[in-house]
PDB file of C-alpha atoms and ligand atoms in Angstrom:
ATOM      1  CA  UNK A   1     208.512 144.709 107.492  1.00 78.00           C
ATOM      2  CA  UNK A   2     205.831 144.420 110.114  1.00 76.00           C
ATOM      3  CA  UNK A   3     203.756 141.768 110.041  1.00 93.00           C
ATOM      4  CA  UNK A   4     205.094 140.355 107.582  1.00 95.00           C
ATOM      5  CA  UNK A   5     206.402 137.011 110.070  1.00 96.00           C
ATOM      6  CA  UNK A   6     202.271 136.777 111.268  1.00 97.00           C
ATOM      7  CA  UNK A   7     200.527 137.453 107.826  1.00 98.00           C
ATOM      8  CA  UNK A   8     202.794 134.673 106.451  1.00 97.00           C
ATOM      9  CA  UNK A   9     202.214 132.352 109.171  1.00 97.00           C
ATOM     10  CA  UNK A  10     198.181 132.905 108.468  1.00 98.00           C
ATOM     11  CA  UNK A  11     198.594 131.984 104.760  1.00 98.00           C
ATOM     12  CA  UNK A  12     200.376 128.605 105.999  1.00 97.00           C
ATOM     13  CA  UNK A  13     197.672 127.900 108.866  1.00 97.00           C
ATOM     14  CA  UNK A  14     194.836 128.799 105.948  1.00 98.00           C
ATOM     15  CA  UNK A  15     192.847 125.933 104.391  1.00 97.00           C
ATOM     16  CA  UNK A  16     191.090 128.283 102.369  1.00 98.00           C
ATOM     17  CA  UNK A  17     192.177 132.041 102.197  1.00 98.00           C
ATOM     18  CA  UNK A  18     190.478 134.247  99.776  1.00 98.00           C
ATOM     19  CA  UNK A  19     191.488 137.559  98.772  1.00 98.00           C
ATOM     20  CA  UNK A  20     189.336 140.567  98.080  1.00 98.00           C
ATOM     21  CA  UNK A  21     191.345 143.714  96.217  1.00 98.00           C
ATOM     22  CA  UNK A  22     190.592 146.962  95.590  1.00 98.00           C
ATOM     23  CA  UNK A  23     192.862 149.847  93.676  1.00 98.00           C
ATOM     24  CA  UNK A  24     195.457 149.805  95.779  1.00 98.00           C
ATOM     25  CA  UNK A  25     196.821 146.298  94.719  1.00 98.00           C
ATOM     26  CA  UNK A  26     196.992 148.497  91.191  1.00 98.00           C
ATOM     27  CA  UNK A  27     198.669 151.524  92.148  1.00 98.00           C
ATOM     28  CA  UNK A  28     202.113 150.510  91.854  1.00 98.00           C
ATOM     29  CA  UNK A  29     201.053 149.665  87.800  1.00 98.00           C
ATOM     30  CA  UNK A  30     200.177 153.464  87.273  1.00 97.00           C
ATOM     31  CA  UNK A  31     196.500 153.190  87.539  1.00 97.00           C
ATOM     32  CA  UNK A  32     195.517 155.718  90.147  1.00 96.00           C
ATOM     33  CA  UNK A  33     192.957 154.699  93.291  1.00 97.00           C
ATOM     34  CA  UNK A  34     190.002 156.608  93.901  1.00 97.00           C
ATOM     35  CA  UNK A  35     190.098 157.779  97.627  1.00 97.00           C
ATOM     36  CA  UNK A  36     193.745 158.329  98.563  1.00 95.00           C
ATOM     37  CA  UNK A  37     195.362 161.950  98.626  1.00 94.00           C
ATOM     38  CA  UNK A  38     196.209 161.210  95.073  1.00 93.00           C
ATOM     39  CA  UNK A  39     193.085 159.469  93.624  1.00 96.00           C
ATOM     40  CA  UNK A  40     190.362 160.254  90.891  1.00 95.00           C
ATOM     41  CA  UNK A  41     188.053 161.493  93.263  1.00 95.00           C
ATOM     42  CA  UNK A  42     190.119 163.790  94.716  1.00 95.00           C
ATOM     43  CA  UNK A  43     187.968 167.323  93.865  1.00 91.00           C
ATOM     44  CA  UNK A  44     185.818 165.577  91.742  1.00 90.00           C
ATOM     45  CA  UNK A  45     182.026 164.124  92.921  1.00 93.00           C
ATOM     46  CA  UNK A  46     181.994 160.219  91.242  1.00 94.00           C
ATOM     47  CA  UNK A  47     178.099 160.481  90.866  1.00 94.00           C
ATOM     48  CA  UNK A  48     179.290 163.202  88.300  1.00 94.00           C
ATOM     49  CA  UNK A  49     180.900 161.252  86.337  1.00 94.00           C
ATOM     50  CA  UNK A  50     180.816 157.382  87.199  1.00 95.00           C
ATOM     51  CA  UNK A  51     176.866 157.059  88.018  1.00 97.00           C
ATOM     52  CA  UNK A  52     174.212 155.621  85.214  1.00 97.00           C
ATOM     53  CA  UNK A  53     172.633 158.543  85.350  1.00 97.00           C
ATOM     54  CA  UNK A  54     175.718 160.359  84.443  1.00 97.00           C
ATOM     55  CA  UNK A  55     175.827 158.050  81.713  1.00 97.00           C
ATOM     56  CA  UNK A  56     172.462 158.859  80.131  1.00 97.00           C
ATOM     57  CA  UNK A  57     172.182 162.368  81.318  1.00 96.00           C
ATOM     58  CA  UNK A  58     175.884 163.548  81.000  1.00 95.00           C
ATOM     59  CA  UNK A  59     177.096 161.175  77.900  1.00 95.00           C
ATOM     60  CA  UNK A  60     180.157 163.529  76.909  1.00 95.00           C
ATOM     61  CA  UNK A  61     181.747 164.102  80.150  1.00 94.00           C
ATOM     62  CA  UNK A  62     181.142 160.710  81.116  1.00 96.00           C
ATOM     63  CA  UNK A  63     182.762 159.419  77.935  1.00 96.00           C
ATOM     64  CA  UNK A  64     185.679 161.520  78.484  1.00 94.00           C
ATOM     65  CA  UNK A  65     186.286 160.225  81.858  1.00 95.00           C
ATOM     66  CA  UNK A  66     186.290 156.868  80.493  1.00 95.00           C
ATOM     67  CA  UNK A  67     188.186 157.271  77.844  1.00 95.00           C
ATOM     68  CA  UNK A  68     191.016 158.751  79.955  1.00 93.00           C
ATOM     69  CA  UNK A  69     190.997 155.958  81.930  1.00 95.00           C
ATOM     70  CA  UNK A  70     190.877 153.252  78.982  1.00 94.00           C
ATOM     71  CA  UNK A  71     193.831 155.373  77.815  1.00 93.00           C
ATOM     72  CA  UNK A  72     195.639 154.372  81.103  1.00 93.00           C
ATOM     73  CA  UNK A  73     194.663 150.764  80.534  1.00 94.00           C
ATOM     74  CA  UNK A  74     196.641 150.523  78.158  1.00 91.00           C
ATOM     75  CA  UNK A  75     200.042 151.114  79.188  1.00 90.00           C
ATOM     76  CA  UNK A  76     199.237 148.886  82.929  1.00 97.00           C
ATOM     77  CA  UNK A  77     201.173 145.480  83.261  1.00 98.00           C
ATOM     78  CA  UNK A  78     200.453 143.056  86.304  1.00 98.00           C
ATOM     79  CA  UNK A  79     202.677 144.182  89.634  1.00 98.00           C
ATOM     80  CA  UNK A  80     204.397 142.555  91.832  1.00 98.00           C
ATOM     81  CA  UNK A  81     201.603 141.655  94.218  1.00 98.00           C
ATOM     82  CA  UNK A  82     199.254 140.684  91.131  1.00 98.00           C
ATOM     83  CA  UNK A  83     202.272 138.081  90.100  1.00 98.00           C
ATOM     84  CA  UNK A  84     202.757 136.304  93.086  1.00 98.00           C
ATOM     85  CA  UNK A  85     198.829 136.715  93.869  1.00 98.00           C
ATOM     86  CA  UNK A  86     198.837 133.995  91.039  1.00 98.00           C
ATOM     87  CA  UNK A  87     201.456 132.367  91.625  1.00 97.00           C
ATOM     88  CA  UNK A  88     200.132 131.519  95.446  1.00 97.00           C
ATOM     89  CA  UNK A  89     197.312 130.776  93.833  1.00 97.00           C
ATOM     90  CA  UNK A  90     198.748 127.933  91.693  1.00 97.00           C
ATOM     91  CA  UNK A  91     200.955 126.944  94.809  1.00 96.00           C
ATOM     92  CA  UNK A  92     197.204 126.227  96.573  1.00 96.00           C
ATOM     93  CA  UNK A  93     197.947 129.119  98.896  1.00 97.00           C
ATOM     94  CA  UNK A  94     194.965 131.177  97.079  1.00 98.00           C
ATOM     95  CA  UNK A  95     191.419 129.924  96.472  1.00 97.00           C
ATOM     96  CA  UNK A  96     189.846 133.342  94.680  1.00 97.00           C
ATOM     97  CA  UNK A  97     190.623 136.811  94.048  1.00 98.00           C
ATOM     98  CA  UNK A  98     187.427 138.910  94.749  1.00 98.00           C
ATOM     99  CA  UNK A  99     188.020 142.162  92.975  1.00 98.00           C
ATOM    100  CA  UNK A 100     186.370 145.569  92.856  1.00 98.00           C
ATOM    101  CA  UNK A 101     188.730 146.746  90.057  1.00 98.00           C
ATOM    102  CA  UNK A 102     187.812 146.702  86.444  1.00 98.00           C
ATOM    103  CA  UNK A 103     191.499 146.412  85.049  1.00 98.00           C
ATOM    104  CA  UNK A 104     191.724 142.745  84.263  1.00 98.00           C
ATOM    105  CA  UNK A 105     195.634 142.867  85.681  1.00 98.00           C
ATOM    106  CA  UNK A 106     194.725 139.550  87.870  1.00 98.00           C
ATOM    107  CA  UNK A 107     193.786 138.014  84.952  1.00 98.00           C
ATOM    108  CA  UNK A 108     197.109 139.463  83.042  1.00 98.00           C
ATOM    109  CA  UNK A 109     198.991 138.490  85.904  1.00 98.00           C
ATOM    110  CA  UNK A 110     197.668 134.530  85.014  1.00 97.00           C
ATOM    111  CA  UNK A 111     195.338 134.408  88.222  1.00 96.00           C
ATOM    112  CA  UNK A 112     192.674 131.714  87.121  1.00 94.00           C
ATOM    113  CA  UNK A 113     189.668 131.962  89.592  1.00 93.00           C
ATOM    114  CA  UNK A 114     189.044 135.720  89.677  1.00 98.00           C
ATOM    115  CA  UNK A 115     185.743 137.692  90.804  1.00 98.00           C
ATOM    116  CA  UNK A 116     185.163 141.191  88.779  1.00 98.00           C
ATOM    117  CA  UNK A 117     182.357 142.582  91.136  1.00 98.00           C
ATOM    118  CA  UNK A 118     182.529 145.431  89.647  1.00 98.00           C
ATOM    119  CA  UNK A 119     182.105 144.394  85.641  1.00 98.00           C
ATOM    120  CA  UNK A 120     185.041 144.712  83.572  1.00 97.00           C
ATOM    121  CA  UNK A 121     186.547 148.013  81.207  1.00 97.00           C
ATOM    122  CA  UNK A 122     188.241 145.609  79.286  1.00 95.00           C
ATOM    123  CA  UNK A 123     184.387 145.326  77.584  1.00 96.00           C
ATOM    124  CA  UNK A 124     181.958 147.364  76.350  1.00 97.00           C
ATOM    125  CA  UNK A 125     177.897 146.514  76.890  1.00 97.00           C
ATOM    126  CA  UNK A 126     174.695 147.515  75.158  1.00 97.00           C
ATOM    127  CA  UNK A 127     172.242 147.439  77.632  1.00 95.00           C
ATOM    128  CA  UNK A 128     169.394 147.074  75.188  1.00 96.00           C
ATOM    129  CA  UNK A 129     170.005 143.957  73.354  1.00 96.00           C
ATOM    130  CA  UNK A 130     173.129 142.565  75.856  1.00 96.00           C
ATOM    131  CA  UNK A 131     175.867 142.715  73.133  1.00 97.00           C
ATOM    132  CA  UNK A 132     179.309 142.708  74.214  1.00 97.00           C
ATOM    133  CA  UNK A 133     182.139 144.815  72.612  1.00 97.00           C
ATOM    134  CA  UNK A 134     185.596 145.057  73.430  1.00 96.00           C
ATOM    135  CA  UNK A 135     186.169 148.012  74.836  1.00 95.00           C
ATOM    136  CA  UNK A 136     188.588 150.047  72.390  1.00 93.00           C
ATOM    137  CA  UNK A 137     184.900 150.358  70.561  1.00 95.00           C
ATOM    138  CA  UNK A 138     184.519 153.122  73.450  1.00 95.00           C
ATOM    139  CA  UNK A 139     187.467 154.879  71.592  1.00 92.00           C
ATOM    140  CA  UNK A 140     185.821 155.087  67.952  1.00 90.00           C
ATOM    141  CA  UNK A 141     183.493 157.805  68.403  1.00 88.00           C
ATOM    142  CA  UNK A 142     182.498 160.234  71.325  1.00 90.00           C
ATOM    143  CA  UNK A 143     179.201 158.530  71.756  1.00 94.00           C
ATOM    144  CA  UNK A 144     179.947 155.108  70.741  1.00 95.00           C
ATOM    145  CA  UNK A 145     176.896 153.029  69.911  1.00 96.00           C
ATOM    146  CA  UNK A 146     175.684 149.602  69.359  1.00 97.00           C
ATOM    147  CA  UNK A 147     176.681 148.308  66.040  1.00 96.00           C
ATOM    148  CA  UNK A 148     173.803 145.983  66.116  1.00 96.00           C
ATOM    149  CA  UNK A 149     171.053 147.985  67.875  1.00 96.00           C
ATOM    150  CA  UNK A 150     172.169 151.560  67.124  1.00 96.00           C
ATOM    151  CA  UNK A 151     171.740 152.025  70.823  1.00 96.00           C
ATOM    152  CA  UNK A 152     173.989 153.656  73.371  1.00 96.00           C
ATOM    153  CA  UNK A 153     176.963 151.788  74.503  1.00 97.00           C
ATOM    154  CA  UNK A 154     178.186 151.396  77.823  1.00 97.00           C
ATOM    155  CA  UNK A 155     181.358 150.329  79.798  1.00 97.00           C
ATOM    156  CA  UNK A 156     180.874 146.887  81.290  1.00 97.00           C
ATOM    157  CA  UNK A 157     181.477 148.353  84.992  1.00 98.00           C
ATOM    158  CA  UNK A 158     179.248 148.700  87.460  1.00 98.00           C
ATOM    159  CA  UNK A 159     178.334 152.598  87.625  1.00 97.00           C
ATOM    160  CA  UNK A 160     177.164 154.101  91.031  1.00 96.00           C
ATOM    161  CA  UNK A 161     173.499 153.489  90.780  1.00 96.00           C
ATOM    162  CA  UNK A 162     173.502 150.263  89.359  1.00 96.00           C
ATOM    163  CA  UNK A 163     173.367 146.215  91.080  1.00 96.00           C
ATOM    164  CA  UNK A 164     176.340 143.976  90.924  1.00 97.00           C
ATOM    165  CA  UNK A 165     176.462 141.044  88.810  1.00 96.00           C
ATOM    166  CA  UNK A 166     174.451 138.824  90.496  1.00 97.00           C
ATOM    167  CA  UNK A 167     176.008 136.144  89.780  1.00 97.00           C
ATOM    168  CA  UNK A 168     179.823 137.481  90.855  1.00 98.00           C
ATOM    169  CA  UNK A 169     178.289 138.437  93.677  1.00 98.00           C
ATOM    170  CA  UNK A 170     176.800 135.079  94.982  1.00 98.00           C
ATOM    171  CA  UNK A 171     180.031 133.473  94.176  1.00 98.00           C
ATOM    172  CA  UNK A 172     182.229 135.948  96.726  1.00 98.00           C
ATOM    173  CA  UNK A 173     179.413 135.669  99.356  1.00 98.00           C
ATOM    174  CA  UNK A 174     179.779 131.881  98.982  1.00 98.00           C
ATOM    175  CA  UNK A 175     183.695 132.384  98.794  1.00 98.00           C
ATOM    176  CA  UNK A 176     183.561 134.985 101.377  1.00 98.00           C
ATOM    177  CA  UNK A 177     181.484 132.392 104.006  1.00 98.00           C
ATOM    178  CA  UNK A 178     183.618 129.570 103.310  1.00 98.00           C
ATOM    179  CA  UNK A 179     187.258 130.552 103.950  1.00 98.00           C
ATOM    180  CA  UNK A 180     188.953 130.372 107.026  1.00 98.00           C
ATOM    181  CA  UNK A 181     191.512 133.588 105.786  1.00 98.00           C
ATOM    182  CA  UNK A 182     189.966 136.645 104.141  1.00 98.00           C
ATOM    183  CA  UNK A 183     193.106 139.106 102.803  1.00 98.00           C
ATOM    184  CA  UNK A 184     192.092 142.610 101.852  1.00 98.00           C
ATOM    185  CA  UNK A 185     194.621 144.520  99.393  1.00 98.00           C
ATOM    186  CA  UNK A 186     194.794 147.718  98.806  1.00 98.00           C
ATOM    187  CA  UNK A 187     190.974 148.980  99.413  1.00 98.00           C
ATOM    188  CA  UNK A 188     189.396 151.458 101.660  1.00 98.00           C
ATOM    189  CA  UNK A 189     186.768 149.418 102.494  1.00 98.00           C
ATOM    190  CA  UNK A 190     184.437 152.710 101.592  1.00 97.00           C
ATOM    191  CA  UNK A 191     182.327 151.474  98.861  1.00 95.00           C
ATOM    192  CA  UNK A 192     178.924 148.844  99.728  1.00 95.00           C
ATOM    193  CA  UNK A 193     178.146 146.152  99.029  1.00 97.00           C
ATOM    194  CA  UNK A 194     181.551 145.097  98.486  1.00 97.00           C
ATOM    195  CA  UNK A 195     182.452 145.975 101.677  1.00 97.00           C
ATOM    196  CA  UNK A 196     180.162 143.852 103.485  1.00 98.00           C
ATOM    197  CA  UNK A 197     182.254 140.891 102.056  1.00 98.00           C
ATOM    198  CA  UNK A 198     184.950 140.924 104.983  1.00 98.00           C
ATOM    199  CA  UNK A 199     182.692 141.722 107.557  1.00 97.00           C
ATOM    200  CA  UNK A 200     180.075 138.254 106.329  1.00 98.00           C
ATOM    201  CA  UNK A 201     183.495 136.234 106.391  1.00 98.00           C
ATOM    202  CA  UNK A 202     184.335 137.465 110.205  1.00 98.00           C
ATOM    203  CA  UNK A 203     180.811 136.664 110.832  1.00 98.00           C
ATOM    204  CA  UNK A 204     181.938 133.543 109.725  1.00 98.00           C
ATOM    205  CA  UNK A 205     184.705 132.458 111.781  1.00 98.00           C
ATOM    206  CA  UNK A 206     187.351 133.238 109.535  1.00 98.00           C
ATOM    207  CA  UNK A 207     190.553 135.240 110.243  1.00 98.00           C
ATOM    208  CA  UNK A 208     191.020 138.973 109.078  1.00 98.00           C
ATOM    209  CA  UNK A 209     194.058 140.317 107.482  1.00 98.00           C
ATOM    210  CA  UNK A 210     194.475 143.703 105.585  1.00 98.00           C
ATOM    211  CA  UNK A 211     197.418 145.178 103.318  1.00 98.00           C
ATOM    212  CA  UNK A 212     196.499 149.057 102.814  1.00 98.00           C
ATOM    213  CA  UNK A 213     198.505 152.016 102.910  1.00 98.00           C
ATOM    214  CA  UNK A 214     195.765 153.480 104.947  1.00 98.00           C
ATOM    215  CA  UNK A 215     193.685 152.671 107.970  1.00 98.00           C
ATOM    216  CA  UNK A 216     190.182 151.116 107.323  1.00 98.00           C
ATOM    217  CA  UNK A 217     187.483 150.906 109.479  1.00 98.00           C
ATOM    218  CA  UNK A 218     187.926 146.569 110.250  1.00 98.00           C
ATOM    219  CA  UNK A 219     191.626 147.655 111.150  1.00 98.00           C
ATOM    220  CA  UNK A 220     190.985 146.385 114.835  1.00 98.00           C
ATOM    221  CA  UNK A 221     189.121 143.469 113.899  1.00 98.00           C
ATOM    222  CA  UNK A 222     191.821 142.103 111.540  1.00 98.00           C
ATOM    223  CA  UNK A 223     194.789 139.641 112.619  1.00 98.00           C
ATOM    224  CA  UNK A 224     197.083 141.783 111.031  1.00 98.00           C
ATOM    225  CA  UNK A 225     197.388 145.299 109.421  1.00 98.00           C
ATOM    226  CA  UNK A 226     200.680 145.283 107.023  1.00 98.00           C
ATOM    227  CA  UNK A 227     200.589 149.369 106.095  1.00 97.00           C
ATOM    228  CA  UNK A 228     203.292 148.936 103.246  1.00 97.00           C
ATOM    229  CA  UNK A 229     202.852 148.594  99.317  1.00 98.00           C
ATOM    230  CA  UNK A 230     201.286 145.644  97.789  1.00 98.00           C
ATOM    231  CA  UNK A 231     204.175 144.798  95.823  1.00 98.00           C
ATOM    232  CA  UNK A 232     206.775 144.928  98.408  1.00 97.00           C
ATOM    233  CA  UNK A 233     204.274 143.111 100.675  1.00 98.00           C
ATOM    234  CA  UNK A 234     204.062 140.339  98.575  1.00 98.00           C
ATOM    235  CA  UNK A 235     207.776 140.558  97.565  1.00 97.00           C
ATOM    236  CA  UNK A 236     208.284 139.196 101.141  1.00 96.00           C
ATOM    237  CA  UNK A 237     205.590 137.189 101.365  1.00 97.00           C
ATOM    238  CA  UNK A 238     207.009 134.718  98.097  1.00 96.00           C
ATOM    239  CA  UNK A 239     209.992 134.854 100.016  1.00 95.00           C
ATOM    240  CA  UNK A 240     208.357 132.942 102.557  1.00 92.00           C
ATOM    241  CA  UNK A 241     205.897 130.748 101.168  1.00 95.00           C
ATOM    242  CA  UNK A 242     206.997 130.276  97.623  1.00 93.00           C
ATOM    243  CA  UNK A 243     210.649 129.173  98.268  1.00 80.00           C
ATOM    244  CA  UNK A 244     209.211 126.576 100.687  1.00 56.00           C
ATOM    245  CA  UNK A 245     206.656 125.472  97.762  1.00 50.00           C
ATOM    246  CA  UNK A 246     209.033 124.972  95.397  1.00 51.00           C
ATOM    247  CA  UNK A 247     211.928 123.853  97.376  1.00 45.00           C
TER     248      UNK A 247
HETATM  249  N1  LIG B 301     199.709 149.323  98.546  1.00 59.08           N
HETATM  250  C1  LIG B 301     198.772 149.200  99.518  1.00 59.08           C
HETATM  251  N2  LIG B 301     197.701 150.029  99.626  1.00 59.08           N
HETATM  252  C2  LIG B 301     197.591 151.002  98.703  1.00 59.08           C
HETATM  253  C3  LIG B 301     198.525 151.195  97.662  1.00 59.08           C
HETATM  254  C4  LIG B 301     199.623 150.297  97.606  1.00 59.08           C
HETATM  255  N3  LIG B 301     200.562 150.387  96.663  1.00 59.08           N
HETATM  256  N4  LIG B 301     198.122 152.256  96.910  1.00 59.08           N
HETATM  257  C5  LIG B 301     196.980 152.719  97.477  1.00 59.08           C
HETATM  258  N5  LIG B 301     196.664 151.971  98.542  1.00 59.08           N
HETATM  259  C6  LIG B 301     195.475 152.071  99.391  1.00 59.08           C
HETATM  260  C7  LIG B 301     195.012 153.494  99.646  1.00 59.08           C
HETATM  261  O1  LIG B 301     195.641 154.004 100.800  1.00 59.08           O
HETATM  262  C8  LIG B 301     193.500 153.310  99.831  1.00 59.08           C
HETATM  263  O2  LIG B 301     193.162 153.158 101.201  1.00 59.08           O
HETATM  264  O3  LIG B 301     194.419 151.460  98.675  1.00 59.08           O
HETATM  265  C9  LIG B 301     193.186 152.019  99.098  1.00 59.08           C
HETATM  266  C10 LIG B 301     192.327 152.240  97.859  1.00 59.08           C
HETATM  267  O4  LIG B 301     191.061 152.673  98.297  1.00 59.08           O
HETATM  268  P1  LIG B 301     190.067 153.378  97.248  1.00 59.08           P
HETATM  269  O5  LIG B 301     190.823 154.411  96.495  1.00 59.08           O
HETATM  270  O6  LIG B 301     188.833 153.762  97.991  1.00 59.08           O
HETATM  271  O7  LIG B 301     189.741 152.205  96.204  1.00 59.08           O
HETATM  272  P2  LIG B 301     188.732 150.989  96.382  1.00 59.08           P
HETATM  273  O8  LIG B 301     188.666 150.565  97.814  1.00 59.08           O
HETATM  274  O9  LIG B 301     189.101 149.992  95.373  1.00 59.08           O
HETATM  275  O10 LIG B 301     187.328 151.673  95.963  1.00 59.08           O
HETATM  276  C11 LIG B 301     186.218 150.823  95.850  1.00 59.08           C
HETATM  277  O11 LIG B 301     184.995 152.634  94.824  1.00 59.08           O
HETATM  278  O12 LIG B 301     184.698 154.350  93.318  1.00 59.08           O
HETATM  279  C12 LIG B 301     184.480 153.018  93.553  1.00 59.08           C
HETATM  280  O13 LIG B 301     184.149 151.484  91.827  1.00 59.08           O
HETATM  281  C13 LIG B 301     185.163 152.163  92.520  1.00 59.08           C
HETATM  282  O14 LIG B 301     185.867 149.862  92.814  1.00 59.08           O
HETATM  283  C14 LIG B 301     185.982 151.177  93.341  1.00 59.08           C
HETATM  284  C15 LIG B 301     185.354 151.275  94.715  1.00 59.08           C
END
């Protein structure tokens, strides 16, 4: 596969490589991406349906959106590249994971030090008094509500319109200035302020490379561009760095 020989050989030179994932890495699981020919936005305008205002304005279509994709949740299991994700990560080949998806698989997968930037749908949140539900409350009724407050609950993601977690994202700036190896998986790079986080960790000094179907717009300043599947990706990848760690 190319580039398979070099993106190895940039994990070995790494004393700190962090890796920043997007859908992609959770394609091969059956959860569709957003942006490719076959994702949920495909014909459909997010601010419609994943924006707060959505959420207050638009409460049944937005709940039905959400509820599909809770629905999917639950079939998903870790993939291939989320496996050995965690298991370079317990080899000392991985320092963080820096996600933008909300479907918990890195932590499924084992992966201990692991970034949601983008909240979590494995939780539900009332924004009025901060109580946290899990998130099969969301399935209960078509306008699910706080059981404490009476209020309106919410998934825990971050809808369009709304700030990260501030304190996720201070940790992957900090994570994102500090390594010397920044790996994007499986993410178009479309979406700010997430996709600043490569760019600050070029700024940096550290080395680019990207696994993604698709072209993205860092392409030429990245080491390496691998344009196959995550899982097979990191199929080959264990089969160059993990047999060495645990021979
Ligand atoms: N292997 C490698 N790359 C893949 C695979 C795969 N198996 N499957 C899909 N891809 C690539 C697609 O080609 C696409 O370029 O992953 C990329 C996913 O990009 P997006 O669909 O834009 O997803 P992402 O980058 O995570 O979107 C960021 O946008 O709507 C918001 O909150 C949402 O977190 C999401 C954010």
């Amino acid at each position: 596969m190319e580039g398979i020989a070099k993106l190895s050989g940039l994990f070995r030179e790494s004393r700190s490589t962090v890796v920043f994932t997007g859908a992609g890495v959770s394609t091969e699981s059956g959860l569709p991406d957003f942006r490719s020919r076959t994702g949920l936005w495909q014909g459909v305008d997010p601010m419609a349906l994943a924006s707060i205002e959505a959420w207050r304005r638009r409460p049944n279509e937005f709940f039905t959106f959400y509820r599909q994709r809770l629905s999917g949740l639950q079939g998903a299991r870790p993939n291939h590249a989320h496996l050995i994700l965690a298991r370079l990560e317990a080899a000392g080949m991985v320092r963080a994971i820096l996600t933008q998806n909300i479907d918990g698989l890195h932590q499924e997968a084992g992966h201990r030090s692991v970034i949601e930037l983008h909240g979590s749908l494995r939780q539900a949140l009332c924004l009025a008094c901060d109580r946290r539900y899990a998130s099969e409350i969301l399935l209960e009724n078509d306008l699910p509500s706080c059981k404490a407050c009476g209020k309106p609950l919410k998934p825990d993601v971050v809808l369009f319109g709304e700030a990260l977690p501030a304190a996720a994202w201070d940790l992957a700036v900090r994570e994102s200035c500090s390594c010397d190896l920044f790996v994007v998986v499986g993410s178009s790079l479309a979406v700010s302020p997430a996709n600043h986080l490569p760019a600050l960790a070029l700024e940096h000094g550290s080395k680019l490379a990207i696994v993604n179907l698709e072209r993205t717009h860092l392409d030429p300043q990245a080491s390496v561009v691998v344009s196959s599947p995550a899982g097979e990706v990191f199929i080959e990848l264990s089969r160059e760095l993990l047999s060495e760690a645990t021979a």
